[in-house]
mmCIF file of N, CA and C in Angstrom:
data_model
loop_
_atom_site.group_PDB
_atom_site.id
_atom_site.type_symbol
_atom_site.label_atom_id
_atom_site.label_comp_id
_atom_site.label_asym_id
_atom_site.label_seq_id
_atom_site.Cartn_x
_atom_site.Cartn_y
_atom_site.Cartn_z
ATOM 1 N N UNK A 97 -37.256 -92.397 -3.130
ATOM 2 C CA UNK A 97 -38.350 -92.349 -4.080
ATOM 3 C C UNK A 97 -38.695 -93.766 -4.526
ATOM 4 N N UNK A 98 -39.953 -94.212 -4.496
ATOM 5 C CA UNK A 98 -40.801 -94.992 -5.266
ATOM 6 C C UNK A 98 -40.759 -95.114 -6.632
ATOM 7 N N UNK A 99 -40.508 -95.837 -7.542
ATOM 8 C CA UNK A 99 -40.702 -96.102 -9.235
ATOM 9 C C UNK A 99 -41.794 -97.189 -8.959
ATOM 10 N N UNK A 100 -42.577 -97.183 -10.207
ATOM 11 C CA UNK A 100 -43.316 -98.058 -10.824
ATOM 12 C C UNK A 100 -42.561 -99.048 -11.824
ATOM 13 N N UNK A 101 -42.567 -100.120 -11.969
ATOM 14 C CA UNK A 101 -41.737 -100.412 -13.280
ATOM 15 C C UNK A 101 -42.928 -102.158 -13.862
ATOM 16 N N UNK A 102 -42.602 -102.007 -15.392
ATOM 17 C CA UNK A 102 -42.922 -102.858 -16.024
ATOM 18 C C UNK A 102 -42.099 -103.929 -15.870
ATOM 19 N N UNK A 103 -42.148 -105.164 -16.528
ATOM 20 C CA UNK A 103 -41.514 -106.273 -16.874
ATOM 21 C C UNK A 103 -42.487 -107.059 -18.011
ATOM 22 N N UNK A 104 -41.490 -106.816 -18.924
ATOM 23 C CA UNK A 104 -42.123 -107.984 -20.424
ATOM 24 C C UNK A 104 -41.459 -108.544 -20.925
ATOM 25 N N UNK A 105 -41.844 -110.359 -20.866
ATOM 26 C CA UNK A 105 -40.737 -110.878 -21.793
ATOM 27 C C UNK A 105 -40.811 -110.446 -23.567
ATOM 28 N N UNK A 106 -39.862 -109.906 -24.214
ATOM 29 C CA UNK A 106 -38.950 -109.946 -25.536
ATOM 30 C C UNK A 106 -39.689 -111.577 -26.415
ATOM 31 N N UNK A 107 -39.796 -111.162 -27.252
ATOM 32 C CA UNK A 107 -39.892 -112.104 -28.445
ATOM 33 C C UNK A 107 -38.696 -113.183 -28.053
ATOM 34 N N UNK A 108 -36.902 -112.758 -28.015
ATOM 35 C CA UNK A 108 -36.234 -113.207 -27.817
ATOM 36 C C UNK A 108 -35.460 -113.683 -26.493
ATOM 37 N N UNK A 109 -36.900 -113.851 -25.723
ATOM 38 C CA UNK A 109 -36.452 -114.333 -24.126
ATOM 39 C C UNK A 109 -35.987 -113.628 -23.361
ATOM 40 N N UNK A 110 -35.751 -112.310 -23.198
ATOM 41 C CA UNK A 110 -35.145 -111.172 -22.504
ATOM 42 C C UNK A 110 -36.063 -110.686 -21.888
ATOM 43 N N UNK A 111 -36.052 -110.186 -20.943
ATOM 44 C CA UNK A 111 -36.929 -109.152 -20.205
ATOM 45 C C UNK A 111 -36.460 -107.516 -20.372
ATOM 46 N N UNK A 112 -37.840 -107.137 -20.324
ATOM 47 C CA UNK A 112 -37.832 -105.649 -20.955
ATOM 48 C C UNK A 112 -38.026 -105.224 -19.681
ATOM 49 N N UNK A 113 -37.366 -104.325 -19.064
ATOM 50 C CA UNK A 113 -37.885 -103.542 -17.979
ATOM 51 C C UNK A 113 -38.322 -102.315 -18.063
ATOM 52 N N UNK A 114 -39.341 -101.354 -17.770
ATOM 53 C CA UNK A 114 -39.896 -100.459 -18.467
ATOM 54 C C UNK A 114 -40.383 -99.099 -16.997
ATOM 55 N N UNK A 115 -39.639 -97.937 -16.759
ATOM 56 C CA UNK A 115 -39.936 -97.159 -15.966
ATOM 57 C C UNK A 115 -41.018 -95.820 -16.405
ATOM 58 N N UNK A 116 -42.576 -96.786 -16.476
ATOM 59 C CA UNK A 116 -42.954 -95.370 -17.013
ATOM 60 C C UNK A 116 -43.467 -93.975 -16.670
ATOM 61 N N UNK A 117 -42.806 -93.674 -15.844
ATOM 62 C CA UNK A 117 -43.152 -92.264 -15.262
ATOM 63 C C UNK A 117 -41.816 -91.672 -15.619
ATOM 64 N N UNK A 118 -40.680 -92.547 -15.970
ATOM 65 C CA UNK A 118 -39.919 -91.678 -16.367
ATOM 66 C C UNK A 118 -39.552 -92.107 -17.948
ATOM 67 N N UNK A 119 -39.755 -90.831 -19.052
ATOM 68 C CA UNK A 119 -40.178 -91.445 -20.558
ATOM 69 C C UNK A 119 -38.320 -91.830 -20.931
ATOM 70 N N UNK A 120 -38.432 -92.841 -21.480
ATOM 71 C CA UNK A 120 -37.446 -93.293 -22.240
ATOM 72 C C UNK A 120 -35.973 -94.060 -21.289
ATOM 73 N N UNK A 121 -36.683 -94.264 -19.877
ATOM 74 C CA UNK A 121 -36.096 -95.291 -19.558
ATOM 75 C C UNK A 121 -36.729 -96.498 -19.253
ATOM 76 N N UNK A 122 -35.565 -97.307 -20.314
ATOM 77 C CA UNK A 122 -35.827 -98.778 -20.610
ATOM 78 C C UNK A 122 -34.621 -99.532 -20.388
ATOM 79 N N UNK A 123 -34.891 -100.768 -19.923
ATOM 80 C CA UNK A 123 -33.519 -101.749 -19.659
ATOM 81 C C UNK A 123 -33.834 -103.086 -20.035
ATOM 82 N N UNK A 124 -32.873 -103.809 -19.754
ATOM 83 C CA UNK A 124 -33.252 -105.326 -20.110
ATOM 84 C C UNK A 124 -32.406 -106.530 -19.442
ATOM 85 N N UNK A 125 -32.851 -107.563 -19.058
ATOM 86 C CA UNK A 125 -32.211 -108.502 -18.615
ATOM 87 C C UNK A 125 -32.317 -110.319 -19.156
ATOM 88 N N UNK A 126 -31.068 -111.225 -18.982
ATOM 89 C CA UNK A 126 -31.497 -112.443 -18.885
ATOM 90 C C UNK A 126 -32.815 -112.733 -18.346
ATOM 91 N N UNK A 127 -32.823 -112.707 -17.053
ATOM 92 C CA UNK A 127 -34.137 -113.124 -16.489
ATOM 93 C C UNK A 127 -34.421 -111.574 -15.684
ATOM 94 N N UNK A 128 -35.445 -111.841 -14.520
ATOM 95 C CA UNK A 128 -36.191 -111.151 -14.085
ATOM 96 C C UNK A 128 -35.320 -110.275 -13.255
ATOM 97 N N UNK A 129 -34.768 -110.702 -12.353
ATOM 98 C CA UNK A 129 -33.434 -110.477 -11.548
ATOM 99 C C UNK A 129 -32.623 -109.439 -12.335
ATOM 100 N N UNK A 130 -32.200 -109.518 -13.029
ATOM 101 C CA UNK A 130 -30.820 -108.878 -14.144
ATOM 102 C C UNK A 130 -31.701 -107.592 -14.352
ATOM 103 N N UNK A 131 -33.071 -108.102 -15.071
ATOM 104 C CA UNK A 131 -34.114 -106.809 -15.519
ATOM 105 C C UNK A 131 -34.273 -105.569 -14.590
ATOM 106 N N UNK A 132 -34.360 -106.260 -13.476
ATOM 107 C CA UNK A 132 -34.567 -104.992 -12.071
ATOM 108 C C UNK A 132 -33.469 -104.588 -11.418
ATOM 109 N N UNK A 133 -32.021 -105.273 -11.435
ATOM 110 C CA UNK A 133 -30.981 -104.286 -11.452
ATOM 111 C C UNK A 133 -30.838 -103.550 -12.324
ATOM 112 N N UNK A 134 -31.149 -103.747 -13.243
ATOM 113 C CA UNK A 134 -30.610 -103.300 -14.549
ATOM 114 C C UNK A 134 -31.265 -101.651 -14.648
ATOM 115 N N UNK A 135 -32.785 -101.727 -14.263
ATOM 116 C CA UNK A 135 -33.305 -100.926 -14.500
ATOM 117 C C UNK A 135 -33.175 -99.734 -13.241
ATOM 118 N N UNK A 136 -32.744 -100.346 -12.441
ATOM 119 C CA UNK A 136 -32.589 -99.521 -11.255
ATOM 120 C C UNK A 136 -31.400 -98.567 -11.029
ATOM 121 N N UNK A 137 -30.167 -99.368 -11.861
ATOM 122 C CA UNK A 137 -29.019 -98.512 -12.670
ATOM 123 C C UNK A 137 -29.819 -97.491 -13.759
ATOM 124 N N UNK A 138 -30.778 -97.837 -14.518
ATOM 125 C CA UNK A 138 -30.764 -96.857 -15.226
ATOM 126 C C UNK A 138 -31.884 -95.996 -15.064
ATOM 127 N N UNK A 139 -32.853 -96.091 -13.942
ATOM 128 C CA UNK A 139 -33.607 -94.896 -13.364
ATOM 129 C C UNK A 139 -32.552 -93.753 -12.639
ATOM 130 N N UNK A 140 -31.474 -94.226 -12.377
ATOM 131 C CA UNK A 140 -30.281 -93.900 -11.606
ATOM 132 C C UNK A 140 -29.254 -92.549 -12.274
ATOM 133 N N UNK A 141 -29.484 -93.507 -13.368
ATOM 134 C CA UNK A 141 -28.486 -93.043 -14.559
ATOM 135 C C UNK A 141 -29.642 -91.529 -15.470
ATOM 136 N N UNK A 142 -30.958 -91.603 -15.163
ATOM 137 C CA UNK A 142 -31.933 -90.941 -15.803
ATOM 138 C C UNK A 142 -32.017 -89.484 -15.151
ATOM 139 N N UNK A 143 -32.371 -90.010 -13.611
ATOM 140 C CA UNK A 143 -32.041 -88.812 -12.542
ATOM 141 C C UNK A 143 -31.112 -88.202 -12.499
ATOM 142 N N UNK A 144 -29.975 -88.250 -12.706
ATOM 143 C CA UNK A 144 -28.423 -87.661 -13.326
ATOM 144 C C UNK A 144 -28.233 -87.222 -14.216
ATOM 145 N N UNK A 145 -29.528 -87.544 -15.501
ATOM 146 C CA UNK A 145 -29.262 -86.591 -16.243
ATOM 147 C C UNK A 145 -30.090 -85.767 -16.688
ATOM 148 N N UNK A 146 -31.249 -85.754 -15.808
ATOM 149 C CA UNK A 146 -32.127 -84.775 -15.538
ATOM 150 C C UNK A 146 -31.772 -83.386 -15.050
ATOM 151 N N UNK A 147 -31.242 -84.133 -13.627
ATOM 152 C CA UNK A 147 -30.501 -83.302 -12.553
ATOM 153 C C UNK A 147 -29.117 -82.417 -13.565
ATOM 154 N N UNK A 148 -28.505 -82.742 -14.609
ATOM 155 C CA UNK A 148 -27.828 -81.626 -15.340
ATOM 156 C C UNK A 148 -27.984 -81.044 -16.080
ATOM 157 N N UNK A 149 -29.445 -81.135 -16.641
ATOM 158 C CA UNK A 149 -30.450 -80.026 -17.197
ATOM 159 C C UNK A 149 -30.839 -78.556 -16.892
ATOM 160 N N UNK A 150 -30.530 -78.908 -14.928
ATOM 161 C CA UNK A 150 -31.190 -78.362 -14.525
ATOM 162 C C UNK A 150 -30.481 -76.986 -14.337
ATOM 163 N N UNK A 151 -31.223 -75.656 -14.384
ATOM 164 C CA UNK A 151 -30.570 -74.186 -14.595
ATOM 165 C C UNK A 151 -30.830 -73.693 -13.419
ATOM 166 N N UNK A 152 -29.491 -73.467 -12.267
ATOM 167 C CA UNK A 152 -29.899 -72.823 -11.243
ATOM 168 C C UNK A 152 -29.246 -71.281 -11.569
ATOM 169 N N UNK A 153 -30.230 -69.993 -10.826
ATOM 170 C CA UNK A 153 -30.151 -69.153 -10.896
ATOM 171 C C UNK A 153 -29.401 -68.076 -9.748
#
């Protein structure tokens, strides 16, 4: 799967990484680099806990 993702630098020099198709995952890094692992752990981490939501019948 494909993500879309943001990147904004922070008031305080950090990068915001921002997945918005999926609501309320957000990450952050030193620089740009850090931001997009970072966020890629936690699209990761999002799908996992989607996926134990889920009610099979």
């Amino acid at each position: 799967m494909l993500f879309y993702m943001t990147l904004e630098q922070a008031e305080d020099g950090w990068i915001v990484a921002e997945c918005p198709a999926l609501p309320g995952c957000v990450s952050q890094g030193k620089d740009e680099r850090e931001a997009i692992e970072n966020i890629k752990e936690a699209i990761t981490a999002w799908l996992w806990a989607e996926d134990q939501k889920a009610v099979f019948l």
